[in-house]
mmCIF file of C-alpha atoms in Angstrom:
data_model
loop_
_atom_site.group_PDB
_atom_site.id
_atom_site.type_symbol
_atom_site.label_atom_id
_atom_site.label_comp_id
_atom_site.label_asym_id
_atom_site.label_seq_id
_atom_site.Cartn_x
_atom_site.Cartn_y
_atom_site.Cartn_z
ATOM 1 C CA MET H 16 0.000 0.000 0.000
ATOM 2 C CA VAL H 17 1.203 3.486 -0.887
ATOM 3 C CA ILE H 18 -0.497 6.071 1.316
ATOM 4 C CA GLY H 19 -0.482 9.322 -0.604
ATOM 5 C CA GLY H 20 -0.181 7.577 -3.940
ATOM 6 C CA SER H 21 -1.513 10.625 -5.771
ATOM 7 C CA GLY H 22 1.508 12.749 -4.792
ATOM 8 C CA GLU H 23 4.695 12.854 -6.832
ATOM 9 C CA VAL H 24 6.771 10.658 -4.512
ATOM 10 C CA GLY H 25 3.870 8.257 -3.989
ATOM 11 C CA ARG H 26 3.295 7.901 -7.725
ATOM 12 C CA LEU H 27 6.989 7.237 -8.326
ATOM 13 C CA ILE H 28 7.245 4.471 -5.714
ATOM 14 C CA ALA H 29 3.890 2.930 -6.636
ATOM 15 C CA SER H 30 4.897 2.736 -10.301
ATOM 16 C CA LEU H 31 8.264 1.157 -9.457
ATOM 17 C CA LEU H 32 6.648 -1.451 -7.210
ATOM 18 C CA ALA H 33 4.043 -2.234 -9.870
ATOM 19 C CA ALA H 34 6.775 -2.567 -12.494
ATOM 20 C CA ASP H 35 8.390 -5.182 -10.240
ATOM 21 C CA GLY H 36 5.174 -7.189 -10.391
ATOM 22 C CA ASP H 37 3.887 -6.315 -6.918
ATOM 23 C CA THR H 38 0.199 -5.928 -6.212
ATOM 24 C CA VAL H 39 -0.031 -2.221 -5.402
ATOM 25 C CA LEU H 40 -2.862 -0.387 -3.681
ATOM 26 C CA THR H 41 -2.820 3.378 -3.180
ATOM 27 C CA LEU H 42 -4.744 5.167 -0.452
ATOM 28 C CA ASP H 43 -5.978 8.749 -0.758
ATOM 29 C CA PRO H 44 -9.107 10.682 0.262
ATOM 30 C CA VAL H 45 -10.056 11.064 -3.403
ATOM 31 C CA ALA H 46 -9.731 8.751 -6.390
ATOM 32 C CA PRO H 47 -6.902 9.399 -8.892
ATOM 33 C CA THR H 48 -7.860 11.173 -12.104
ATOM 34 C CA THR H 49 -6.059 8.628 -14.286
ATOM 35 C CA ALA H 50 -5.633 4.879 -13.935
ATOM 36 C CA SER H 51 -2.176 3.297 -13.812
ATOM 37 C CA PRO H 52 -1.460 -0.287 -14.925
ATOM 38 C CA GLY H 53 -1.081 -2.683 -12.000
ATOM 39 C CA ILE H 54 -2.175 -0.124 -9.405
ATOM 40 C CA ASP H 55 -5.550 -0.201 -7.649
ATOM 41 C CA HIS H 56 -6.953 2.509 -5.413
ATOM 42 C CA LEU H 57 -8.744 2.654 -2.099
ATOM 43 C CA ILE H 58 -10.503 5.827 -1.028
ATOM 44 C CA GLY H 59 -9.749 6.494 2.614
ATOM 45 C CA ASP H 60 -8.098 8.705 5.201
ATOM 46 C CA ILE H 61 -5.020 7.512 7.082
ATOM 47 C CA VAL H 62 -5.663 10.042 9.862
ATOM 48 C CA HIS H 63 -9.224 8.787 10.386
ATOM 49 C CA PRO H 64 -9.107 5.212 9.019
ATOM 50 C CA ASP H 65 -12.315 3.245 8.698
ATOM 51 C CA ALA H 66 -12.622 -0.497 9.296
ATOM 52 C CA GLU H 67 -11.612 -1.383 5.729
ATOM 53 C CA VAL H 68 -8.452 0.721 5.850
ATOM 54 C CA ARG H 69 -7.513 -0.732 9.238
ATOM 55 C CA ALA H 70 -7.954 -4.269 7.965
ATOM 56 C CA VAL H 71 -5.843 -3.629 4.852
ATOM 57 C CA LEU H 72 -3.079 -2.022 6.901
ATOM 58 C CA ARG H 73 -2.839 -5.023 9.237
ATOM 59 C CA ALA H 74 -2.597 -7.425 6.298
ATOM 60 C CA THR H 75 -0.187 -5.457 4.086
ATOM 61 C CA PRO H 76 3.503 -6.440 4.273
ATOM 62 C CA LEU H 77 4.790 -3.141 2.819
ATOM 63 C CA VAL H 78 3.260 0.246 3.607
ATOM 64 C CA VAL H 79 4.730 3.429 2.117
ATOM 65 C CA LEU H 80 3.820 6.662 3.875
ATOM 66 C CA ALA H 81 4.219 9.301 1.144
ATOM 67 C CA VAL H 82 2.386 12.164 2.817
ATOM 68 C CA PRO H 83 3.236 15.626 4.230
ATOM 69 C CA GLU H 84 4.724 15.802 7.701
ATOM 70 C CA SER H 85 1.485 17.102 9.231
ATOM 71 C CA VAL H 86 -0.387 14.016 8.029
ATOM 72 C CA ALA H 87 2.376 11.587 8.958
ATOM 73 C CA PHE H 88 2.393 12.773 12.559
ATOM 74 C CA GLU H 89 -1.351 12.255 12.878
ATOM 75 C CA SER H 90 -1.183 8.735 11.422
ATOM 76 C CA GLU H 91 -1.678 5.809 13.781
ATOM 77 C CA LEU H 92 1.449 3.671 13.390
ATOM 78 C CA THR H 93 0.196 0.893 15.680
ATOM 79 C CA LEU H 94 -2.321 -0.175 13.011
ATOM 80 C CA LEU H 95 0.430 -1.973 11.087
ATOM 81 C CA GLY H 96 1.045 -5.703 11.302
ATOM 82 C CA ALA H 97 3.858 -7.210 13.355
ATOM 83 C CA ARG H 98 5.658 -8.395 10.212
ATOM 84 C CA SER H 99 5.071 -5.283 8.167
ATOM 85 C CA LEU H 100 7.595 -2.801 6.820
ATOM 86 C CA LEU H 101 6.743 0.894 6.988
ATOM 87 C CA VAL H 102 8.607 3.205 4.612
ATOM 88 C CA GLU H 103 8.244 6.928 5.319
ATOM 89 C CA THR H 104 9.338 9.537 2.788
ATOM 90 C CA LEU H 105 9.476 12.672 4.939
ATOM 91 C CA SER H 106 11.862 15.551 4.299
ATOM 92 C CA VAL H 107 12.703 15.662 8.031
ATOM 93 C CA LYS H 108 13.628 12.500 9.954
ATOM 94 C CA SER H 109 14.552 13.305 13.569
ATOM 95 C CA ALA H 110 11.037 14.237 14.724
ATOM 96 C CA PHE H 111 9.572 11.089 13.163
ATOM 97 C CA ALA H 112 12.303 9.027 14.822
ATOM 98 C CA GLN H 113 11.095 10.404 18.161
ATOM 99 C CA LYS H 114 7.502 9.522 17.242
ATOM 100 C CA VAL H 115 8.561 5.946 16.487
ATOM 101 C CA ALA H 116 10.399 5.701 19.805
ATOM 102 C CA GLY H 117 7.386 6.996 21.716
ATOM 103 C CA ALA H 118 4.697 4.968 19.925
ATOM 104 C CA ASP H 119 6.695 1.728 19.743
ATOM 105 C CA PRO H 120 4.806 0.470 16.666
ATOM 106 C CA PRO H 121 5.161 -3.113 15.387
ATOM 107 C CA GLY H 122 7.255 -4.213 12.440
ATOM 108 C CA SER H 123 10.264 -2.638 10.757
ATOM 109 C CA ILE H 124 10.510 1.019 9.811
ATOM 110 C CA VAL H 125 12.808 2.842 7.407
ATOM 111 C CA GLY H 126 12.804 6.412 6.205
ATOM 112 C CA ILE H 127 13.865 7.395 2.704
ATOM 113 C CA ASN H 128 14.275 10.804 1.115
ATOM 114 C CA PRO H 129 14.756 10.913 -2.657
ATOM 115 C CA MET H 130 17.069 13.915 -3.036
ATOM 116 C CA PHE H 131 15.633 14.875 -6.411
ATOM 117 C CA ALA H 132 12.338 15.732 -8.063
ATOM 118 C CA PRO H 133 10.401 12.454 -8.510
ATOM 119 C CA SER H 134 9.702 13.315 -12.157
ATOM 120 C CA LEU H 135 13.421 12.860 -12.878
ATOM 121 C CA GLY H 136 13.368 9.170 -11.921
ATOM 122 C CA MET H 137 15.765 7.296 -9.654
ATOM 123 C CA ASN H 138 18.457 6.258 -12.080
ATOM 124 C CA GLY H 139 21.820 7.269 -10.606
ATOM 125 C CA ARG H 140 20.299 9.688 -8.087
ATOM 126 C CA PRO H 141 20.882 9.729 -4.302
ATOM 127 C CA VAL H 142 18.257 8.415 -1.897
ATOM 128 C CA ALA H 143 18.920 9.078 1.792
ATOM 129 C CA ALA H 144 18.012 6.129 4.035
ATOM 130 C CA VAL H 145 17.392 6.241 7.794
ATOM 131 C CA VAL H 146 16.694 2.935 9.539
ATOM 132 C CA HIS H 147 14.301 3.672 12.407
ATOM 133 C CA ARG H 148 13.809 0.002 13.273
ATOM 134 C CA GLY H 149 15.759 -2.707 11.480
ATOM 135 C CA GLY H 150 14.559 -5.997 10.071
ATOM 136 C CA GLY H 151 14.821 -8.198 7.012
ATOM 137 C CA GLY H 152 12.265 -6.130 5.131
ATOM 138 C CA VAL H 153 14.398 -3.024 5.462
ATOM 139 C CA GLU H 154 17.404 -4.480 3.663
ATOM 140 C CA ASP H 155 15.176 -5.965 0.990
ATOM 141 C CA PHE H 156 13.535 -2.619 0.281
ATOM 142 C CA LEU H 157 16.826 -0.712 0.190
ATOM 143 C CA GLY H 158 18.110 -3.362 -2.172
ATOM 144 C CA ARG H 159 15.112 -2.717 -4.414
ATOM 145 C CA ILE H 160 15.970 0.989 -4.497
ATOM 146 C CA SER H 161 19.444 0.070 -5.715
ATOM 147 C CA GLY H 162 17.833 -2.218 -8.268
ATOM 148 C CA TRP H 163 15.723 0.696 -9.508
ATOM 149 C CA GLY H 164 18.937 2.626 -10.115
ATOM 150 C CA GLY H 165 18.887 4.740 -6.944
ATOM 151 C CA ARG H 166 22.080 5.399 -4.994
ATOM 152 C CA VAL H 167 21.318 4.610 -1.344
ATOM 153 C CA VAL H 168 23.132 6.829 1.175
ATOM 154 C CA ARG H 169 22.720 5.563 4.758
ATOM 155 C CA VAL H 170 22.627 8.145 7.550
ATOM 156 C CA ASP H 171 21.017 8.401 10.953
ATOM 157 C CA ALA H 172 18.080 10.757 11.586
ATOM 158 C CA ASP H 173 20.170 13.628 12.955
ATOM 159 C CA GLN H 174 22.769 13.363 10.171
ATOM 160 C CA HIS H 175 19.970 13.364 7.617
ATOM 161 C CA ASP H 176 18.453 16.565 8.952
ATOM 162 C CA ARG H 177 21.818 18.336 9.157
ATOM 163 C CA LEU H 178 22.672 17.362 5.580
ATOM 164 C CA ALA H 179 19.172 18.186 4.319
ATOM 165 C CA ALA H 180 19.431 21.631 5.914
ATOM 166 C CA ALA H 181 22.725 22.201 4.082
ATOM 167 C CA THR H 182 21.715 20.759 0.717
ATOM 168 C CA GLN H 183 17.971 21.474 0.560
ATOM 169 C CA ALA H 184 16.901 24.172 3.043
ATOM 170 C CA LEU H 185 19.922 26.386 2.298
ATOM 171 C CA THR H 186 19.658 25.819 -1.449
ATOM 172 C CA HIS H 187 15.929 26.540 -1.630
ATOM 173 C CA ALA H 188 16.335 29.614 0.586
ATOM 174 C CA THR H 189 19.125 30.902 -1.665
ATOM 175 C CA VAL H 190 17.083 30.364 -4.823
ATOM 176 C CA LEU H 191 13.942 31.956 -3.368
ATOM 177 C CA ALA H 192 15.921 34.899 -1.972
ATOM 178 C CA PHE H 193 17.530 35.453 -5.390
ATOM 179 C CA GLY H 194 14.123 35.487 -7.095
ATOM 180 C CA SER H 195 12.676 37.805 -4.460
ATOM 181 C CA ALA H 196 15.634 40.184 -4.681
ATOM 182 C CA LEU H 197 15.459 40.193 -8.466
ATOM 183 C CA ALA H 198 11.780 41.144 -8.340
ATOM 184 C CA LYS H 199 12.607 44.047 -5.984
ATOM 185 C CA LEU H 200 15.080 45.522 -8.481
ATOM 186 C CA GLU H 201 12.168 46.445 -10.773
ATOM 187 C CA VAL H 202 13.986 45.403 -13.921
ATOM 188 C CA ASP H 203 11.942 44.107 -16.847
ATOM 189 C CA PRO H 204 12.239 40.271 -16.754
ATOM 190 C CA ARG H 205 12.318 40.182 -20.550
ATOM 191 C CA SER H 206 15.379 42.431 -20.563
ATOM 192 C CA ILE H 207 17.058 40.210 -17.973
ATOM 193 C CA ASP H 208 16.271 37.158 -20.094
ATOM 194 C CA SER H 209 17.813 38.734 -23.199
ATOM 195 C CA LEU H 210 21.027 39.775 -21.442
ATOM 196 C CA ALA H 211 21.584 37.199 -18.675
ATOM 197 C CA PRO H 212 24.944 35.364 -18.643
ATOM 198 C CA PRO H 213 24.954 31.601 -17.910
ATOM 199 C CA PRO H 214 25.047 31.877 -14.081
ATOM 200 C CA ALA H 215 21.993 34.168 -14.022
ATOM 201 C CA THR H 216 20.160 31.999 -16.547
ATOM 202 C CA THR H 217 20.844 28.923 -14.423
ATOM 203 C CA LEU H 218 19.543 30.664 -11.298
ATOM 204 C CA LEU H 219 16.433 31.847 -13.162
ATOM 205 C CA ALA H 220 15.750 28.240 -14.141
ATOM 206 C CA LEU H 221 16.094 27.190 -10.491
ATOM 207 C CA VAL H 222 13.767 29.972 -9.335
ATOM 208 C CA ASP H 223 11.150 28.912 -11.861
ATOM 209 C CA ARG H 224 11.435 25.261 -10.827
ATOM 210 C CA VAL H 225 10.995 26.011 -7.123
ATOM 211 C CA ALA H 226 8.272 28.616 -7.648
ATOM 212 C CA SER H 227 6.358 26.224 -9.904
ATOM 213 C CA GLY H 228 6.532 23.353 -7.403
ATOM 214 C CA GLU H 229 4.334 22.445 -4.469
ATOM 215 C CA PRO H 230 4.809 25.089 -1.730
ATOM 216 C CA GLU H 231 3.900 22.483 0.895
ATOM 217 C CA VAL H 232 7.008 20.453 0.025
ATOM 218 C CA TYR H 233 9.330 23.431 0.396
ATOM 219 C CA TRP H 234 7.526 24.536 3.567
ATOM 220 C CA ASP H 235 8.193 21.161 5.193
ATOM 221 C CA VAL H 236 11.892 21.498 4.344
ATOM 222 C CA GLN H 237 12.121 24.997 5.842
ATOM 223 C CA ALA H 238 9.727 24.746 8.779
ATOM 224 C CA GLY H 239 10.188 21.138 9.853
ATOM 225 C CA ASN H 240 13.953 20.746 9.808
ATOM 226 C CA PRO H 241 15.481 21.732 13.176
ATOM 227 C CA TYR H 242 18.667 22.877 11.424
ATOM 228 C CA ALA H 243 17.031 24.893 8.624
ATOM 229 C CA GLY H 244 16.914 28.070 10.703
ATOM 230 C CA ARG H 245 20.677 27.973 11.185
ATOM 231 C CA ALA H 246 21.110 27.489 7.435
ATOM 232 C CA ARG H 247 19.023 30.584 6.672
ATOM 233 C CA THR H 248 20.885 32.557 9.350
ATOM 234 C CA ALA H 249 24.228 31.547 7.829
ATOM 235 C CA LEU H 250 22.978 32.705 4.419
ATOM 236 C CA ALA H 251 21.913 36.093 5.822
ATOM 237 C CA GLU H 252 25.206 36.457 7.719
ATOM 238 C CA SER H 253 27.218 35.745 4.594
ATOM 239 C CA LEU H 254 25.269 38.313 2.566
ATOM 240 C CA ARG H 255 25.796 40.926 5.281
ATOM 241 C CA GLU H 256 29.501 40.077 5.420
ATOM 242 C CA LEU H 257 29.808 40.433 1.645
ATOM 243 C CA ASP H 258 27.987 43.761 1.730
ATOM 244 C CA GLU H 259 30.248 45.055 4.512
ATOM 245 C CA ILE H 260 33.389 43.972 2.655
ATOM 246 C CA VAL H 261 32.353 45.715 -0.559
ATOM 247 C CA SER H 262 31.217 48.812 1.339
ATOM 248 C CA SER H 263 34.611 48.990 3.040
ATOM 249 C CA GLU H 264 36.274 48.895 -0.400
ATOM 250 C CA SER H 265 38.674 46.181 0.755
ATOM 251 C CA GLU H 266 39.596 44.070 -2.241
ATOM 252 C CA THR H 267 41.879 42.001 -0.001
ATOM 253 C CA ASP H 268 38.956 41.019 2.229
ATOM 254 C CA PHE H 269 36.904 40.269 -0.858
ATOM 255 C CA ARG H 270 39.576 37.882 -2.131
ATOM 256 C CA SER H 271 39.535 36.131 1.261
ATOM 257 C CA PHE H 272 35.735 35.912 1.146
ATOM 258 C CA VAL H 273 35.833 34.300 -2.318
ATOM 259 C CA ALA H 274 38.523 31.845 -1.198
ATOM 260 C CA GLN H 275 36.494 30.894 1.869
ATOM 261 C CA ALA H 276 33.438 30.256 -0.288
ATOM 262 C CA GLY H 277 35.520 27.953 -2.460
ATOM 263 C CA THR H 278 36.392 25.723 0.509
ATOM 264 C CA ALA H 279 32.774 24.461 0.479
ATOM 265 C CA VAL H 280 33.476 22.580 -2.774
ATOM 266 C CA PRO H 281 34.869 19.051 -2.168
ATOM 267 C CA ASN H 282 36.266 18.400 -5.650
ATOM 268 C CA HIS H 283 37.204 21.501 -7.626
ATOM 269 C CA THR H 284 38.141 19.707 -10.839
ATOM 270 C CA ALA H 285 34.906 17.725 -11.003
ATOM 271 C CA TYR H 286 32.665 20.690 -10.207
ATOM 272 C CA GLN H 287 34.462 22.995 -12.617
ATOM 273 C CA ALA H 288 33.914 20.415 -15.353
ATOM 274 C CA LEU H 289 30.254 20.102 -14.327
ATOM 275 C CA CYS H 290 29.828 23.870 -14.470
ATOM 276 C CA THR H 291 31.323 23.940 -17.949
ATOM 277 C CA ARG H 292 28.874 21.265 -19.111
ATOM 278 C CA LEU H 293 25.927 23.066 -17.496
ATOM 279 C CA PHE H 294 26.823 26.361 -19.110
ATOM 280 C CA GLY H 295 27.213 24.545 -22.417
ATOM 281 C CA ILE H 296 23.604 23.402 -22.081
ATOM 282 C CA VAL H 297 22.458 26.877 -21.034
ATOM 283 C CA ARG H 298 24.182 28.510 -23.991
ATOM 284 C CA GLY H 299 23.188 25.777 -26.393
ATOM 285 C CA THR H 300 26.745 24.801 -27.252
ATOM 286 C CA ALA H 301 28.955 21.861 -26.377
ATOM 287 C CA HIS H 302 31.934 24.138 -25.776
ATOM 288 C CA GLU H 303 31.421 26.609 -22.948
ATOM 289 C CA GLY H 304 34.200 28.275 -21.004
ATOM 290 C CA ASP H 305 32.345 31.359 -19.792
ATOM 291 C CA ARG H 306 32.473 31.402 -16.002
ATOM 292 C CA SER H 307 31.543 35.066 -15.540
#
């Protein structure tokens, strides 16, 4: 059963399970608008489950909880069977780990976080994995992710949230702040589009992707992660520091600031090559050396 099978993550996992030949049932308050081969649907509410939903949950060996954090925390975990495997897909893991410890539900529990938009597919992409309660079903499911082409990265709940704050909360905040600042400059977007160099074009693409997504997903990343506030504070501090350096007209301090920023990159050669390829795509050419 995939609870929240109508969402992007739920649809991705349900389709992969169905492609493996599993009997897949999705659960949502409303029926899906389109039918998917090998996937059936049950109309129901995991927060207020009726007798049918309760019975299915007890009998289902694999339950995927692909719902927002607010729904996940209201879900009754003790409804699962003793031999079941629960897979949660939340953007924040530490709070759910505490819920598991307090509720002491049956079965095995693992948390995954696909670190990419589900529409891109799993092939070659990282999937964070947090084992809340081990068991044979956990290793089998993580093995299936690898079989689907995902790259499983095992971390504990606290490590996950720290890394997610650095790679998701900080990134989304930076992109949204850039878009907001750009709008405040009162420059015609069409003029920006006609003149933008590759870095600006890339950022504009990121702004459009985030702004066109589900706000609830990005809200969970910012509001639910206990380390996201520190990430936003660090971003604001760095912008203030940059502004102070430029205002002081100290080119020496500016050089130090740039060098410090560069220490965040683990592999300069690889990321410089990646940037060249990205700018080649942005400029529509296979040969791109513009790093301005």
